[in-house]
PDB file of C-alpha atoms in Angstrom:
ATOM      1  CA  MET S   1     -15.130 -24.635   7.662  1.00  0.00           C
ATOM      2  CA  ASP S   2     -12.380 -23.664  10.409  1.00  0.00           C
ATOM      3  CA  ILE S   3      -9.617 -20.757   9.236  1.00  0.00           C
ATOM      4  CA  ASP S   4      -6.897 -23.393   9.178  1.00  0.00           C
ATOM      5  CA  THR S   5      -8.528 -25.262   6.303  1.00  0.00           C
ATOM      6  CA  TRP S   6      -9.432 -22.099   4.429  1.00  0.00           C
ATOM      7  CA  LEU S   7      -6.047 -20.819   4.551  1.00  0.00           C
ATOM      8  CA  GLU S   8      -4.428 -24.221   3.720  1.00  0.00           C
ATOM      9  CA  ARG S   9      -6.791 -24.454   0.674  1.00  0.00           C
ATOM     10  CA  LEU S  10      -6.561 -20.695  -0.227  1.00  0.00           C
ATOM     11  CA  SER S  11      -2.757 -21.319   0.096  1.00  0.00           C
ATOM     12  CA  THR S  12      -2.985 -24.454  -2.259  1.00  0.00           C
ATOM     13  CA  GLU S  13      -5.367 -22.479  -4.800  1.00  0.00           C
ATOM     14  CA  LEU S  14      -3.042 -19.397  -5.064  1.00  0.00           C
ATOM     15  CA  ASP S  15       0.017 -21.491  -5.197  1.00  0.00           C
ATOM     16  CA  VAL S  16       1.717 -20.291  -2.120  1.00  0.00           C
ATOM     17  CA  ALA S  17       1.342 -23.442  -0.049  1.00  0.00           C
ATOM     18  CA  ASP S  18       5.055 -22.995   0.812  1.00  0.00           C
ATOM     19  CA  VAL S  19       3.717 -20.076   3.092  1.00  0.00           C
ATOM     20  CA  ARG S  20       2.834 -20.890   6.541  1.00  0.00           C
ATOM     21  CA  LEU S  21       1.390 -18.297   8.945  1.00  0.00           C
ATOM     22  CA  GLY S  22       2.377 -19.257  12.415  1.00  0.00           C
ATOM     23  CA  ASP S  23       0.451 -17.806  15.511  1.00  0.00           C
ATOM     24  CA  ASP S  24       2.497 -14.622  15.578  1.00  0.00           C
ATOM     25  CA  ASP S  25       1.833 -13.795  11.970  1.00  0.00           C
ATOM     26  CA  LEU S  26      -2.001 -14.182  12.237  1.00  0.00           C
ATOM     27  CA  HIS S  27      -1.979 -11.940  15.182  1.00  0.00           C
ATOM     28  CA  THR S  28       0.489  -9.139  13.435  1.00  0.00           C
ATOM     29  CA  LEU S  29      -2.227  -9.546  10.448  1.00  0.00           C
ATOM     30  CA  LEU S  30      -5.421  -8.986  12.533  1.00  0.00           C
ATOM     31  CA  ASP S  31      -3.501  -6.240  14.542  1.00  0.00           C
ATOM     32  CA  LEU S  32      -2.958  -4.618  11.381  1.00  0.00           C
ATOM     33  CA  ALA S  33      -6.567  -4.901   9.935  1.00  0.00           C
ATOM     34  CA  ARG S  34      -8.040  -3.804  13.349  1.00  0.00           C
ATOM     35  CA  ASP S  35      -5.577  -0.430  13.670  1.00  0.00           C
ATOM     36  CA  ALA S  36      -6.103   0.138  10.083  1.00  0.00           C
ATOM     37  CA  ALA S  37     -10.029  -0.019  10.493  1.00  0.00           C
ATOM     38  CA  HIS S  38     -10.171   1.845  13.805  1.00  0.00           C
ATOM     39  CA  HIS S  39      -7.788   4.963  13.044  1.00  0.00           C
ATOM     40  CA  VAL S  40      -8.276   5.105   9.249  1.00  0.00           C
ATOM     41  CA  GLY S  41     -11.978   5.302  10.055  1.00  0.00           C
ATOM     42  CA  GLU S  42     -13.354   3.281   7.016  1.00  0.00           C
ATOM     43  CA  ARG S  43     -13.639  -0.506   7.115  1.00  0.00           C
ATOM     44  CA  LEU S  44     -12.338  -1.014   3.616  1.00  0.00           C
ATOM     45  CA  ALA S  45      -8.938  -0.005   5.083  1.00  0.00           C
ATOM     46  CA  ALA S  46      -8.423  -3.393   6.730  1.00  0.00           C
ATOM     47  CA  PRO S  47      -8.532  -5.637   3.555  1.00  0.00           C
ATOM     48  CA  LEU S  48      -6.809  -2.955   1.697  1.00  0.00           C
ATOM     49  CA  SER S  49      -3.741  -2.356   4.275  1.00  0.00           C
ATOM     50  CA  THR S  50      -2.977  -6.273   4.856  1.00  0.00           C
ATOM     51  CA  PHE S  51      -2.862  -6.401   1.248  1.00  0.00           C
ATOM     52  CA  LEU S  52      -0.074  -3.637   0.330  1.00  0.00           C
ATOM     53  CA  VAL S  53       1.563  -4.974   3.386  1.00  0.00           C
ATOM     54  CA  GLY S  54       1.638  -8.512   1.635  1.00  0.00           C
ATOM     55  CA  VAL S  55       2.850  -6.972  -1.321  1.00  0.00           C
ATOM     56  CA  ALA S  56       5.389  -5.275   0.376  1.00  0.00           C
ATOM     57  CA  VAL S  57       6.313  -8.949   2.113  1.00  0.00           C
ATOM     58  CA  GLY S  58       6.572 -10.127  -1.312  1.00  0.00           C
ATOM     59  CA  ARG S  59       9.085  -7.739  -2.573  1.00  0.00           C
ATOM     60  CA  GLY S  60      11.409  -8.547   0.689  1.00  0.00           C
ATOM     61  CA  GLN S  61      10.317  -6.965   3.647  1.00  0.00           C
ATOM     62  CA  SER S  62       9.764  -8.802   6.823  1.00  0.00           C
ATOM     63  CA  LEU S  63       5.971  -9.181   7.651  1.00  0.00           C
ATOM     64  CA  GLY S  64       6.851  -7.392  11.214  1.00  0.00           C
ATOM     65  CA  GLY S  65       8.543  -4.358   9.863  1.00  0.00           C
ATOM     66  CA  ALA S  66       6.003  -4.096   7.010  1.00  0.00           C
ATOM     67  CA  ALA S  67       3.217  -4.386   9.298  1.00  0.00           C
ATOM     68  CA  ALA S  68       4.596  -1.952  12.257  1.00  0.00           C
ATOM     69  CA  GLN S  69       4.702   0.733   9.346  1.00  0.00           C
ATOM     70  CA  ALA S  70       1.114   0.846   9.200  1.00  0.00           C
ATOM     71  CA  PRO S  71      -0.275   1.450  12.355  1.00  0.00           C
ATOM     72  CA  SER S  72       1.989   4.258  13.290  1.00  0.00           C
ATOM     73  CA  LEU S  73       0.892   6.114   9.817  1.00  0.00           C
ATOM     74  CA  ALA S  74      -2.451   5.862  10.878  1.00  0.00           C
ATOM     75  CA  LEU S  75      -1.754   7.263  14.274  1.00  0.00           C
ATOM     76  CA  ASP S  76      -0.466  10.099  12.243  1.00  0.00           C
ATOM     77  CA  LEU S  77      -3.798  10.420  10.921  1.00  0.00           C
ATOM     78  CA  ASP S  78      -4.989  11.007  14.119  1.00  0.00           C
ATOM     79  CA  GLU S  79      -3.011  14.224  14.637  1.00  0.00           C
ATOM     80  CA  PRO S  80      -3.882  17.464  13.346  1.00  0.00           C
ATOM     81  CA  PRO S  81      -1.477  18.863  10.559  1.00  0.00           C
ATOM     82  CA  SER S  82       0.855  21.535  12.447  1.00  0.00           C
ATOM     83  CA  GLU S  83       1.742  24.634  10.667  1.00  0.00           C
ATOM     84  CA  PRO S  84       5.036  24.634   9.169  1.00  0.00           C
ATOM     85  CA  ASP S  85       7.343  27.155  10.380  1.00  0.00           C
ATOM     86  CA  THR S  86       8.366  28.992   7.440  1.00  0.00           C
ATOM     87  CA  SER S  87      10.383  32.033   9.071  1.00  0.00           C
ATOM     88  CA  THR S  88      14.027  31.958  10.085  1.00  0.00           C
ATOM     89  CA  ASP S  89      14.114  34.363  13.013  1.00  0.00           C
ATOM     90  CA  GLY S  90      10.413  34.183  13.849  1.00  0.00           C
ATOM     91  CA  HIS S  91       9.700  37.775  12.040  1.00  0.00           C
ATOM     92  CA  SER S  92       7.866  38.453   8.885  1.00  0.00           C
ATOM     93  CA  ASP S  93       9.634  38.171   5.674  1.00  0.00           C
ATOM     94  CA  ALA S  94       7.193  40.532   4.218  1.00  0.00           C
ATOM     95  CA  THR S  95       8.268  44.101   3.053  1.00  0.00           C
ATOM     96  CA  THR S  96       6.518  47.383   2.213  1.00  0.00           C
TER      97      THR S  96
END
């Protein structure tokens, strides 16, 4: 079975046949899945991330907008957390 037939059958079964995924949508979702799996480091991140983006789309966000948030968040995971600067003047507030 090819992907178009699969998506058509699945959409019909899920009663979302009015939703059509164009080539741009498919590339967006596949890129999201790739980036999530690569940057998070677990293959499970791919389907779960695309699911959550789908929920966001169902709640009114655009696919492109919701999908764009995930890779930037995943890239932030690659960065080591910085130590927060809790002082206001660069000196210790400790008193003895």
